[in-house]
Structure formats: structure tokens, C-alpha cells
PDB file of C-alpha atoms in Angstrom:
ATOM      1  CA  UNK E 243      97.787  75.130  72.601  1.00 86.00           C
ATOM      2  CA  UNK E 244     100.995  77.209  72.376  1.00 87.00           C
ATOM      3  CA  UNK E 245     103.171  74.269  71.925  1.00 93.00           C
ATOM      4  CA  UNK E 246     105.181  75.083  74.979  1.00 97.00           C
ATOM      5  CA  UNK E 247     104.610  72.055  77.594  1.00 97.00           C
ATOM      6  CA  UNK E 248     104.990  72.710  81.232  1.00 98.00           C
ATOM      7  CA  UNK E 249     104.775  70.182  83.940  1.00 97.00           C
ATOM      8  CA  UNK E 250     103.416  69.775  86.595  1.00 97.00           C
ATOM      9  CA  UNK E 251     100.491  72.031  86.300  1.00 97.00           C
ATOM     10  CA  UNK E 252     100.105  72.390  90.079  1.00 97.00           C
ATOM     11  CA  UNK E 253     102.563  71.672  92.864  1.00 97.00           C
ATOM     12  CA  UNK E 254     102.055  72.052  96.632  1.00 98.00           C
ATOM     13  CA  UNK E 255     104.970  71.645  98.965  1.00 98.00           C
ATOM     14  CA  UNK E 256     106.229  72.560 102.234  1.00 98.00           C
ATOM     15  CA  UNK E 257     108.792  75.230 103.305  1.00 98.00           C
ATOM     16  CA  UNK E 258     112.336  74.277 103.147  1.00 98.00           C
ATOM     17  CA  UNK E 259     111.553  71.771 100.353  1.00 98.00           C
ATOM     18  CA  UNK E 260     112.975  71.637  96.802  1.00 98.00           C
ATOM     19  CA  UNK E 261     111.181  71.273  93.532  1.00 98.00           C
ATOM     20  CA  UNK E 262     111.785  70.884  89.849  1.00 98.00           C
ATOM     21  CA  UNK E 263     109.647  72.499  87.155  1.00 98.00           C
ATOM     22  CA  UNK E 264     109.990  71.227  83.578  1.00 98.00           C
ATOM     23  CA  UNK E 265     109.389  72.993  80.260  1.00 98.00           C
ATOM     24  CA  UNK E 266     109.467  71.647  76.549  1.00 98.00           C
ATOM     25  CA  UNK E 267     109.801  74.466  74.157  1.00 97.00           C
ATOM     26  CA  UNK E 268     108.005  74.507  70.794  1.00 96.00           C
ATOM     27  CA  UNK E 269     109.341  72.299  68.158  1.00 94.00           C
ATOM     28  CA  UNK E 270     112.268  73.978  66.537  1.00 91.00           C
ATOM     29  CA  UNK E 271     112.742  76.847  69.069  1.00 94.00           C
ATOM     30  CA  UNK E 272     116.137  76.986  70.675  1.00 94.00           C
ATOM     31  CA  UNK E 273     115.292  79.619  73.276  1.00 94.00           C
ATOM     32  CA  UNK E 274     113.661  78.998  76.717  1.00 96.00           C
ATOM     33  CA  UNK E 275     112.624  81.882  79.056  1.00 96.00           C
ATOM     34  CA  UNK E 276     111.441  81.413  82.665  1.00 97.00           C
ATOM     35  CA  UNK E 277     109.048  83.982  84.272  1.00 97.00           C
ATOM     36  CA  UNK E 278     107.649  84.160  87.785  1.00 97.00           C
ATOM     37  CA  UNK E 279     104.174  85.821  88.471  1.00 96.00           C
ATOM     38  CA  UNK E 280     103.484  86.389  92.041  1.00 92.00           C
ATOM     39  CA  UNK E 281     100.490  88.377  93.393  1.00 82.00           C
ATOM     40  CA  UNK E 282     102.403  91.527  94.178  1.00 69.00           C
ATOM     41  CA  UNK E 283     105.202  91.584  91.652  1.00 73.00           C
ATOM     42  CA  UNK E 284     103.689  90.942  88.244  1.00 86.00           C
ATOM     43  CA  UNK E 285     105.553  88.950  85.561  1.00 93.00           C
ATOM     44  CA  UNK E 286     109.177  89.002  86.484  1.00 94.00           C
ATOM     45  CA  UNK E 287     111.930  87.635  84.098  1.00 94.00           C
ATOM     46  CA  UNK E 288     114.066  84.997  85.648  1.00 96.00           C
ATOM     47  CA  UNK E 289     116.420  83.590  83.131  1.00 96.00           C
ATOM     48  CA  UNK E 290     116.874  82.796  79.381  1.00 95.00           C
ATOM     49  CA  UNK E 291     118.683  79.768  77.833  1.00 95.00           C
ATOM     50  CA  UNK E 292     119.449  79.552  74.039  1.00 94.00           C
ATOM     51  CA  UNK E 293     120.612  76.077  72.762  1.00 95.00           C
ATOM     52  CA  UNK E 294     121.895  74.987  76.136  1.00 96.00           C
ATOM     53  CA  UNK E 295     123.584  78.215  77.051  1.00 96.00           C
ATOM     54  CA  UNK E 296     122.519  80.813  79.650  1.00 95.00           C
ATOM     55  CA  UNK E 297     121.984  84.138  77.643  1.00 93.00           C
ATOM     56  CA  UNK E 298     120.550  86.549  80.241  1.00 92.00           C
ATOM     57  CA  UNK E 299     119.619  86.421  84.009  1.00 94.00           C
ATOM     58  CA  UNK E 300     117.090  88.398  85.628  1.00 92.00           C
ATOM     59  CA  UNK E 301     115.727  88.799  89.171  1.00 85.00           C
ATOM     60  CA  UNK E 302     116.733  85.160  89.986  1.00 94.00           C
ATOM     61  CA  UNK E 303     117.403  84.143  93.585  1.00 95.00           C
ATOM     62  CA  UNK E 304     120.460  82.282  94.475  1.00 96.00           C
ATOM     63  CA  UNK E 305     118.178  79.332  95.768  1.00 97.00           C
ATOM     64  CA  UNK E 306     116.845  79.033  92.201  1.00 98.00           C
ATOM     65  CA  UNK E 307     118.871  77.485  89.234  1.00 97.00           C
ATOM     66  CA  UNK E 308     117.918  76.379  85.783  1.00 98.00           C
ATOM     67  CA  UNK E 309     119.421  74.563  82.852  1.00 97.00           C
ATOM     68  CA  UNK E 310     118.640  73.615  79.320  1.00 98.00           C
ATOM     69  CA  UNK E 311     119.467  70.031  78.270  1.00 97.00           C
ATOM     70  CA  UNK E 312     120.606  68.818  74.816  1.00 96.00           C
ATOM     71  CA  UNK E 313     117.110  67.887  73.910  1.00 96.00           C
ATOM     72  CA  UNK E 314     116.312  71.687  74.570  1.00 96.00           C
ATOM     73  CA  UNK E 315     113.966  70.983  77.329  1.00 97.00           C
ATOM     74  CA  UNK E 316     114.633  73.076  80.445  1.00 98.00           C
ATOM     75  CA  UNK E 317     114.244  72.602  84.189  1.00 98.00           C
ATOM     76  CA  UNK E 318     113.969  75.205  86.860  1.00 98.00           C
ATOM     77  CA  UNK E 319     115.065  74.050  90.260  1.00 98.00           C
ATOM     78  CA  UNK E 320     113.656  75.912  93.377  1.00 98.00           C
ATOM     79  CA  UNK E 321     115.346  75.069  96.631  1.00 98.00           C
ATOM     80  CA  UNK E 322     114.849  75.933 100.416  1.00 98.00           C
ATOM     81  CA  UNK E 323     111.529  77.084  99.383  1.00 98.00           C
ATOM     82  CA  UNK E 324     109.755  79.987 101.308  1.00 97.00           C
ATOM     83  CA  UNK E 325     106.095  80.915 101.556  1.00 96.00           C
ATOM     84  CA  UNK E 326     107.013  83.816  99.318  1.00 94.00           C
ATOM     85  CA  UNK E 327     107.998  81.589  96.528  1.00 96.00           C
ATOM     86  CA  UNK E 328     104.390  80.826  95.820  1.00 97.00           C
ATOM     87  CA  UNK E 329     103.754  81.885  92.411  1.00 97.00           C
ATOM     88  CA  UNK E 330     102.783  80.931  88.922  1.00 97.00           C
ATOM     89  CA  UNK E 331     105.868  80.105  87.042  1.00 98.00           C
ATOM     90  CA  UNK E 332     105.913  80.375  83.289  1.00 98.00           C
ATOM     91  CA  UNK E 333     108.284  78.989  80.361  1.00 97.00           C
ATOM     92  CA  UNK E 334     108.361  80.541  77.091  1.00 96.00           C
ATOM     93  CA  UNK E 335     109.963  79.825  73.936  1.00 95.00           C
ATOM     94  CA  UNK E 336     110.609  81.548  70.505  1.00 89.00           C
ATOM     95  CA  UNK E 337     112.724  81.573  67.610  1.00 78.00           C
ATOM     96  CA  UNK E 338     115.587  84.250  67.778  1.00 71.00           C
ATOM     97  CA  UNK E 339     114.119  87.752  68.300  1.00 73.00           C
ATOM     98  CA  UNK E 340     110.553  87.093  67.359  1.00 84.00           C
ATOM     99  CA  UNK E 341     106.954  86.295  68.883  1.00 90.00           C
ATOM    100  CA  UNK E 342     107.357  84.425  72.200  1.00 92.00           C
ATOM    101  CA  UNK E 343     104.881  81.604  73.266  1.00 95.00           C
ATOM    102  CA  UNK E 344     104.169  80.872  76.742  1.00 96.00           C
ATOM    103  CA  UNK E 345     103.205  77.517  78.449  1.00 97.00           C
ATOM    104  CA  UNK E 346     100.222  77.081  80.590  1.00 96.00           C
ATOM    105  CA  UNK E 347     102.390  77.625  83.788  1.00 97.00           C
ATOM    106  CA  UNK E 348     103.074  75.694  86.945  1.00 98.00           C
ATOM    107  CA  UNK E 349     101.215  77.005  89.941  1.00 97.00           C
ATOM    108  CA  UNK E 350     103.580  76.409  92.921  1.00 98.00           C
ATOM    109  CA  UNK E 351     102.038  76.695  96.545  1.00 97.00           C
ATOM    110  CA  UNK E 352     104.404  76.617  99.384  1.00 97.00           C
ATOM    111  CA  UNK E 353     102.594  75.931 102.727  1.00 97.00           C
TER     112      UNK E 353
ATOM    113  CA  UNK G 111     116.430  98.854  81.671  1.00 85.00           C
ATOM    114  CA  UNK G 112     113.392  99.609  79.681  1.00 90.00           C
ATOM    115  CA  UNK G 113     110.329 100.704  81.593  1.00 94.00           C
ATOM    116  CA  UNK G 114     106.920  99.590  80.420  1.00 96.00           C
ATOM    117  CA  UNK G 115     103.670 101.445  81.779  1.00 97.00           C
ATOM    118  CA  UNK G 116     100.286 100.370  80.968  1.00 98.00           C
ATOM    119  CA  UNK G 117      97.016 102.403  81.433  1.00 98.00           C
ATOM    120  CA  UNK G 118      94.447 102.306  82.702  1.00 98.00           C
ATOM    121  CA  UNK G 119      95.274  99.818  85.504  1.00 97.00           C
ATOM    122  CA  UNK G 120      91.623  98.887  85.745  1.00 97.00           C
ATOM    123  CA  UNK G 121      88.702  98.960  83.546  1.00 97.00           C
ATOM    124  CA  UNK G 122      85.070  98.008  83.799  1.00 97.00           C
ATOM    125  CA  UNK G 123      82.934  97.921  80.807  1.00 96.00           C
ATOM    126  CA  UNK G 124      79.279  96.888  79.848  1.00 97.00           C
ATOM    127  CA  UNK G 125      79.037  94.289  77.223  1.00 97.00           C
ATOM    128  CA  UNK G 126      79.191  95.770  73.777  1.00 97.00           C
ATOM    129  CA  UNK G 127      81.319  98.920  74.755  1.00 98.00           C
ATOM    130  CA  UNK G 128      84.469  99.650  73.096  1.00 97.00           C
ATOM    131  CA  UNK G 129      87.834 100.265  74.902  1.00 97.00           C
ATOM    132  CA  UNK G 130      91.522 101.398  74.211  1.00 98.00           C
ATOM    133  CA  UNK G 131      94.392 100.059  76.326  1.00 98.00           C
ATOM    134  CA  UNK G 132      97.913 101.775  76.260  1.00 98.00           C
ATOM    135  CA  UNK G 133     101.252 100.702  76.699  1.00 98.00           C
ATOM    136  CA  UNK G 134     104.162 103.261  76.854  1.00 98.00           C
ATOM    137  CA  UNK G 135     107.779 102.232  76.818  1.00 97.00           C
ATOM    138  CA  UNK G 136     111.067 104.175  77.830  1.00 95.00           C
ATOM    139  CA  UNK G 137     113.328 103.102  74.989  1.00 93.00           C
ATOM    140  CA  UNK G 138     113.410 101.790  71.381  1.00 92.00           C
ATOM    141  CA  UNK G 139     112.257  98.213  71.202  1.00 92.00           C
ATOM    142  CA  UNK G 140     112.713  95.379  68.420  1.00 90.00           C
ATOM    143  CA  UNK G 141     109.824  93.114  69.850  1.00 93.00           C
ATOM    144  CA  UNK G 142     106.372  93.987  71.260  1.00 96.00           C
ATOM    145  CA  UNK G 143     103.558  91.558  72.118  1.00 97.00           C
ATOM    146  CA  UNK G 144     100.100  92.001  73.714  1.00 98.00           C
ATOM    147  CA  UNK G 145      98.743  89.017  75.891  1.00 97.00           C
ATOM    148  CA  UNK G 146      95.369  88.416  77.518  1.00 97.00           C
ATOM    149  CA  UNK G 147      95.661  86.368  80.785  1.00 95.00           C
ATOM    150  CA  UNK G 148      92.552  84.696  81.384  1.00 92.00           C
ATOM    151  CA  UNK G 149      91.033  83.862  84.618  1.00 88.00           C
ATOM    152  CA  UNK G 150      92.601  80.418  84.758  1.00 89.00           C
ATOM    153  CA  UNK G 151      96.044  82.202  84.482  1.00 91.00           C
ATOM    154  CA  UNK G 152      96.808  81.302  80.742  1.00 93.00           C
ATOM    155  CA  UNK G 153      98.786  83.817  78.692  1.00 95.00           C
ATOM    156  CA  UNK G 154      97.187  83.960  75.329  1.00 95.00           C
ATOM    157  CA  UNK G 155      99.060  85.698  72.569  1.00 96.00           C
ATOM    158  CA  UNK G 156      96.955  88.447  70.844  1.00 97.00           C
ATOM    159  CA  UNK G 157      99.309  90.467  68.755  1.00 97.00           C
ATOM    160  CA  UNK G 158     103.174  90.519  67.943  1.00 96.00           C
ATOM    161  CA  UNK G 159     103.306  94.007  66.789  1.00 97.00           C
ATOM    162  CA  UNK G 160     106.723  95.683  67.018  1.00 95.00           C
ATOM    163  CA  UNK G 161     105.403  98.337  64.635  1.00 96.00           C
ATOM    164  CA  UNK G 162     102.395  99.044  62.491  1.00 97.00           C
ATOM    165  CA  UNK G 163      98.863  98.111  62.817  1.00 98.00           C
ATOM    166  CA  UNK G 164      97.098  94.634  62.925  1.00 98.00           C
ATOM    167  CA  UNK G 165      93.545  93.445  63.300  1.00 98.00           C
ATOM    168  CA  UNK G 166      92.180  90.251  64.408  1.00 97.00           C
ATOM    169  CA  UNK G 167      88.351  90.072  64.606  1.00 97.00           C
ATOM    170  CA  UNK G 168      87.115  92.441  67.225  1.00 98.00           C
ATOM    171  CA  UNK G 169      90.855  93.227  68.461  1.00 98.00           C
ATOM    172  CA  UNK G 170      93.139  95.516  66.760  1.00 98.00           C
ATOM    173  CA  UNK G 171      96.502  96.947  67.733  1.00 98.00           C
ATOM    174  CA  UNK G 172      98.934  99.704  66.645  1.00 98.00           C
ATOM    175  CA  UNK G 173     102.406 100.289  67.677  1.00 98.00           C
ATOM    176  CA  UNK G 174     104.049 103.751  66.947  1.00 97.00           C
ATOM    177  CA  UNK G 175     107.753 102.788  67.672  1.00 94.00           C
ATOM    178  CA  UNK G 176     109.058 106.189  67.089  1.00 95.00           C
ATOM    179  CA  UNK G 177     106.906 107.717  69.798  1.00 97.00           C
ATOM    180  CA  UNK G 178     107.338 104.708  72.192  1.00 97.00           C
ATOM    181  CA  UNK G 179     103.815 103.413  72.482  1.00 98.00           C
ATOM    182  CA  UNK G 180     101.295 100.838  71.398  1.00 98.00           C
ATOM    183  CA  UNK G 181      97.496 100.815  71.798  1.00 98.00           C
ATOM    184  CA  UNK G 182      95.060  97.751  71.902  1.00 98.00           C
ATOM    185  CA  UNK G 183      91.536  98.321  70.858  1.00 98.00           C
ATOM    186  CA  UNK G 184      88.791  96.132  71.929  1.00 98.00           C
ATOM    187  CA  UNK G 185      85.550  96.662  70.183  1.00 97.00           C
ATOM    188  CA  UNK G 186      81.989  95.251  71.039  1.00 97.00           C
ATOM    189  CA  UNK G 187      83.501  93.882  74.314  1.00 97.00           C
ATOM    190  CA  UNK G 188      82.161  90.389  75.576  1.00 97.00           C
ATOM    191  CA  UNK G 189      82.277  88.926  78.982  1.00 96.00           C
ATOM    192  CA  UNK G 190      84.834  86.528  77.758  1.00 95.00           C
ATOM    193  CA  UNK G 191      87.234  89.527  77.137  1.00 96.00           C
ATOM    194  CA  UNK G 192      87.640  89.818  80.878  1.00 96.00           C
ATOM    195  CA  UNK G 193      90.919  89.272  82.435  1.00 95.00           C
ATOM    196  CA  UNK G 194      94.181  91.107  82.357  1.00 96.00           C
ATOM    197  CA  UNK G 195      96.009  92.510  79.369  1.00 97.00           C
ATOM    198  CA  UNK G 196      99.761  92.757  79.314  1.00 97.00           C
ATOM    199  CA  UNK G 197     102.169  94.432  77.045  1.00 97.00           C
ATOM    200  CA  UNK G 198     105.670  92.933  76.780  1.00 96.00           C
ATOM    201  CA  UNK G 199     108.525  94.537  74.997  1.00 95.00           C
ATOM    202  CA  UNK G 200     112.054  93.391  74.054  1.00 91.00           C
ATOM    203  CA  UNK G 201     115.046  94.968  72.578  1.00 84.00           C
ATOM    204  CA  UNK G 202     117.753  93.407  70.535  1.00 77.00           C
ATOM    205  CA  UNK G 203     120.552  91.904  72.539  1.00 74.00           C
ATOM    206  CA  UNK G 204     118.709  91.907  75.847  1.00 74.00           C
ATOM    207  CA  UNK G 205     117.268  88.251  75.341  1.00 80.00           C
ATOM    208  CA  UNK G 206     114.239  88.930  77.378  1.00 88.00           C
ATOM    209  CA  UNK G 207     110.850  90.531  77.441  1.00 91.00           C
ATOM    210  CA  UNK G 208     109.868  93.134  80.001  1.00 93.00           C
ATOM    211  CA  UNK G 209     106.293  93.175  81.032  1.00 95.00           C
ATOM    212  CA  UNK G 210     104.080  95.878  81.973  1.00 96.00           C
ATOM    213  CA  UNK G 211     102.010  95.794  85.107  1.00 93.00           C
ATOM    214  CA  UNK G 212      98.884  95.025  83.002  1.00 96.00           C
ATOM    215  CA  UNK G 213      95.419  96.514  82.652  1.00 97.00           C
ATOM    216  CA  UNK G 214      92.604  94.551  84.432  1.00 95.00           C
ATOM    217  CA  UNK G 215      89.467  94.405  82.422  1.00 97.00           C
ATOM    218  CA  UNK G 216      86.079  93.356  83.644  1.00 97.00           C
ATOM    219  CA  UNK G 217      83.229  93.152  81.180  1.00 97.00           C
ATOM    220  CA  UNK G 218      79.771  93.199  82.685  1.00 97.00           C
ATOM    221  CA  UNK G 219      76.875  91.388  81.094  1.00 95.00           C
TER     222      UNK G 219
END
């Protein structure tokens, strides 16, 4: 158990819908990272938050947004879903500039 | 940005064989990790190794930061070692890890 909790584990939804993925970092970690793993793209960095503030942005679509709340949990919102958004979405946390730990992921299927 | 290349892309071994996986990166890094993604999709931390050598049971890793590569050694492989092995690197101030494309390992009984 990495200590990073992601919910839900699985999500099936229709095209055009909106979903929210949730992540709780390890106790004491202020950083949260979101990654997308699709079959043909590998693990792609989406966005990083540190103590509530956005620190870095990767290849995140405009239809996607994220935030980190005062209790340090984070949510990734995906809207106007397309078939191509089907993927494993991972959250990770770490103390500053050290080993990162990944959650079990949320498997999103868009039908 | 930093480019991360892993080789070989695919590897098939008989149980009990040894193997070496390589990760090359294009710029200096402060962080480097090896992960094993099991068939259920979980990313399992193997090593945090920005430099030097570490060992954990049948697995060991070496990073030569000045030459921009890292090696993961698997000895006496078992079927449970099957999966995809990823190298991920980060540099100070970039606030993210860049993943390589992975090595897909299959160990046959």
C-alpha cells in the first residue's frame, strides 16, 4: 500500500459526460501529481499541485481541470468526455523533490 | 524537455534467467525512480536512485548520473516479475516526473 488513495477504482461513463476523480496524498505530503496512461501514449504528466497551488502543467486538455483543497486532497475533473479519454488516471504524492508514490489508479472507460 | 529512453522495449525470459534493463536520459536529473507495473496496472516502487547503487533481494539498480543512464538488474527471474518496468526522471524546478516508454517483460515458467 503506497499510502496514496484514489477513488473510484473503476468508472464507466458515456461520451459527453463529466466525471470527477479523487486523490488523497500520503500523510504529510503536500504535493499531488496527476498522470494519464492510455494504451498508445504511455504515462503522461497532466498537472502538479503543491499545498493548494498549481506548480506545473503538462499535456492537460482544456476540458480537464484540477484543484487541491485545504485538506490536501485533489480532484481531477474531466468534462465533455470522448472515447479517447479512456485511460488509467494515476495520482502520486511525495515530499519535496524526493521519491514519489503512486495510487492504484482510476480506470476510466468512456462508451 | 528531458527525453527518457528505455531498452529493450520487450523481453522474454525463461524462469531463472537474469536480465538488465537500461534507461537513458538526455539531461541532468535530481530524481530517478524505477517502477514495476503489474498486470493489474499497479505502479510499484522498486528504487529511488538518482545516483549510486542499491540492492533489494533479487533486484538491484545503478545510476551513473554523469553519464546519464541507469540500469535495473533482475536476477533469477520469476513469473511474478512479468509486467512493464518504467524509469522516471525529474529535475529540480520542473516539478514533474518524465516517464520512459517502458520495458515489457514476460517470464515463462
